[in-house]
């Protein structure tokens, strides 16, 4: 099996602002595996705050040796890739997605069928509205008209003003992502109680990721589900979050790909936690890979490919929040742009 990769820069349609900073592009790495005339596509998307870069991905992928690999031993291959070096989660996800795509294509089946899932069970996806000026927020919310649920980024001094601005324009249910932006648990509870009166249905990562006791305090009192994002990276993180959160946000780029994401969803459900399937700004390659798992989860936030201007793939679509899974084999994408 032949592995190739090259850097690709995702151009964002609009500046993306979170509690942690702003950016206009996202570095990525596009990966292909090829054998028997079949190409499997994969992708690493690497927002800078997560610590990976095109340089680290390139250095990691240079060490991945697949020339003698049997792709149907993908479980063993992915264990070996994981053990090459710590971290590098997005680069590992790129290999995982490409291998899944290849195996599905070889079998002639999309992964949601291999897993036995009903594509109609995929929940609607939210569309993200990032922190911005009131005029821009109003424009963005109007631009997301048709989406049945929006995800609002909070975590600044202006939180109430932002929610009120959104509410001037729409009355659809909102999800709130604080990105660790609140410092005090008592204030967090007061804010969550206020948000519950504003048509908000869940709150993601209110406080810093390591503060599990404060999150547990909040979760036992909160009128809304509290969902971990930054506090949960991989499978091994989930058990210690029981009681601290009502649910977890699983993202392929955090957890090394489809194999581990599937296991995380099953474990979280076993522990009585709900699951959101999330994403970074990504092409339709990684979004289509994640979408294969969407029928398993309670909440989806798979708007990543809608936020970029130069998507080189066509695959799963998210139209007005409805996730449509391609019936094509593998992850169900085709290359539409050469770069
Ligand atoms: Mg989040």
Short mmCIF file of C-alpha atoms in Angstrom, two decimals, residues 17-21 49 131 152-160 162 176-189 191-192 195 203-211 214-215 218 226-231 245:
data_model
loop_
_atom_site.label_atom_id
_atom_site.label_comp_id
_atom_site.label_asym_id
_atom_site.label_seq_id
_atom_site.Cartn_x
_atom_site.Cartn_y
_atom_site.Cartn_z
CA UNK A 17 -13.20 34.04 16.21
CA UNK A 18 -13.30 32.01 19.44
CA UNK A 19 -12.57 32.88 23.07
CA UNK A 20 -8.95 31.90 22.25
CA UNK A 21 -8.33 34.06 19.13
CA UNK A 49 -4.18 26.14 19.06
CA UNK A 131 -17.88 35.94 18.24
CA UNK A 152 -23.20 30.33 19.40
CA UNK A 153 -19.64 30.90 20.56
CA UNK A 154 -19.49 32.64 23.95
CA UNK A 155 -16.82 33.17 26.59
CA UNK A 156 -16.27 36.92 26.51
CA UNK A 157 -17.58 39.89 28.53
CA UNK A 158 -20.31 40.29 25.92
CA UNK A 159 -22.10 36.96 26.33
CA UNK A 160 -25.56 38.26 27.20
CA UNK A 162 -24.40 38.31 21.92
CA UNK A 176 -23.75 27.56 23.38
CA UNK A 177 -20.01 26.82 23.25
CA UNK A 178 -18.00 28.71 25.87
CA UNK A 179 -14.61 27.21 24.87
CA UNK A 180 -13.46 27.25 28.55
CA UNK A 181 -14.19 30.97 28.76
CA UNK A 182 -15.89 31.19 32.17
CA UNK A 183 -13.69 31.36 35.27
CA UNK A 184 -16.12 31.05 38.18
CA UNK A 185 -18.58 28.18 38.73
CA UNK A 186 -21.17 30.26 40.60
CA UNK A 187 -21.23 32.80 37.77
CA UNK A 188 -21.32 29.93 35.28
CA UNK A 189 -24.44 28.52 36.97
CA UNK A 191 -25.31 32.26 33.25
CA UNK A 192 -26.56 28.74 32.42
CA UNK A 195 -29.41 30.82 29.01
CA UNK A 203 -23.78 24.40 27.03
CA UNK A 204 -20.39 23.17 25.83
CA UNK A 205 -17.17 23.40 27.87
CA UNK A 206 -18.04 26.30 30.19
CA UNK A 207 -14.83 26.27 32.24
CA UNK A 208 -11.14 25.34 31.80
CA UNK A 209 -10.70 21.72 30.76
CA UNK A 210 -8.85 20.45 33.84
CA UNK A 211 -11.45 21.76 36.32
CA UNK A 214 -16.14 22.57 39.17
CA UNK A 215 -17.82 21.05 36.13
CA UNK A 218 -22.20 22.79 37.77
CA UNK A 226 -23.25 20.39 30.08
CA UNK A 227 -21.08 18.88 27.33
CA UNK A 228 -17.29 18.35 27.44
CA UNK A 229 -15.20 19.32 24.43
CA UNK A 230 -11.69 20.42 25.41
CA UNK A 231 -11.90 18.13 28.50
CA UNK A 245 -20.54 16.29 32.28
#
